Amino acid sequence: MSLKKILTIAGSDTSAGAGMQADLKTFQEYNTYGMVALTAVVAMDPETWGHDVTPLPIELLDKQIKTALSIGPDAIKTGMLGTEEIIQRAAKAFEDSDAAYFVVDPVMVCKGEDEVLNPGNTDAMIKYLLPLATIVTPNLFEAGQLSGLGKLTTIEQMKEAAEIIHQRGAKHVIIKGGKALESDKALDLYYDGDNYTLLTTDKFQSSYNHGAGCTFAAATTANLALGKSPREAVIAAKGFVASAIKHGWKMNEFVGPVQHGAYNNVEKIEVTTKEV
Ligand SMILES: Nc1ncnc2c1ncn2[C@@H]1O[C@H](COP(=O)(O)OP(=O)(O)O)[C@@H](O)[C@H]1O
Ligand SMILES: Cc1ncc(COP(=O)(O)O)c(C=O)c1O
Ligand SMILES: [Mg+2]
C-alpha cells in the first residue's frame, strides 16, 4: 500500500506542541507522509510567553503550495492562517489539488491568549473555507464566531451552532466542547447534516494541553486519508488527543504540550458516543 500524503497549511509554533509541528508529529504517528506550507512563524517571549506572530510573505506561501501540490496530497488540513489573503490561498490550494479531503481547523486564538488573531478572518473563513470543508473543527469560542451565535454554554446551543455552520457549507462539523464547556467529561458534538452525536471521554488535566486542537484536527485528517468515514475519523481522533492530553507534560512555568505519541506508546483512551 502506498503511503498517504497530507499537506498542512499552517503556522510554526517554535515550542512545537501546536502548529505544523503538532500536525507533522501526528501524521507520523499514523504512518502518513506529512508536508507543510508555512503561513506564519510564532515565537514566544521567554519572560511572559506572549505570542509574537509574523506572517510570511504571500509569494513564499504560493511557492510552497505549488511545490506541495506537485507531490499530490491525498488530504489537506489548515491551521493558523493569520490573514484574509492567506485564507483565500488555502481555499484555492484545495480547489487546485486532487485531494479528496479538506479539514479546516479554524484557529482564531491560541490558548493562553485572549486576543483574536485578526477579527476580519472570521468572515473570510465563512466565505472561502466553510463551503469547501469536508470537516471543520472549531472549539467552543470559534463555533460561536463561525455561527454568529456568540458565547455557547450548552449542548443545545452547540447543536444550533453546528447546524448554522453546516448550512454555511461545511459537510461535517465537530464542535469541541472539550476544555471550555462546563462539564466533568470532555464532550464534543459531531453533526453530519442529519444526526448529532456526542463524543465523550473523561476529562483529564487541562494545565498541559497546548496543541490539543491542532493534534485533534491532524489526527482527523490522517484518519480520513487512511479511509475512515468522517464520523469514524473524529471518534478515532478524539481517542488519540485524549491520550495526548492525559500524558501532557510541563515545559516551563507558562505552558505544557500534549504528548503526541501517547496513544501509540503509552495508553489508549476509549471514546463513547451517543446520539443526541
Ligand atoms: N481536559 C481535557 N481532557 C480530555 N479531553 C480534552 C480536555 N481538554 C480538551 N479536550 C479535548 O481535546 C480536543 C481539543 O479541544 P480544545 O482543547 O477545546 O481545542 P483547542 O485547542 O482548539 O482550543 C477536543 O476533542 C476536546 O474535547
Ligand atoms: C502556529 C500555531 N498554530 C495553532 C495554534 C493553536 O493551538 P491549539 O492546538 O492549542 O488550539 C497555536 C497556538 O499557540 C500556534 O502557535
Ligand atoms: Mg485550536
CSV table of C-alpha atoms in Angstrom, one decimal, residues 7 19 35 74 140 168 183 241 249:
chain,number,residue,atom,x,y,z
A,7,LEU,CA,-0.4,18.7,3.4
A,19,GLY,CA,1.0,24.4,14.8
A,35,MET,CA,4.1,18.0,4.2
A,74,ASP,CA,-4.4,12.9,-0.6
A,140,LEU,CA,-16.4,26.4,21.6
A,168,ARG,CA,-22.7,27.6,5.6
A,183,SER,CA,-18.8,19.5,32.5
A,241,VAL,CA,-6.0,13.5,21.5
A,249,TRP,CA,3.8,17.5,30.3
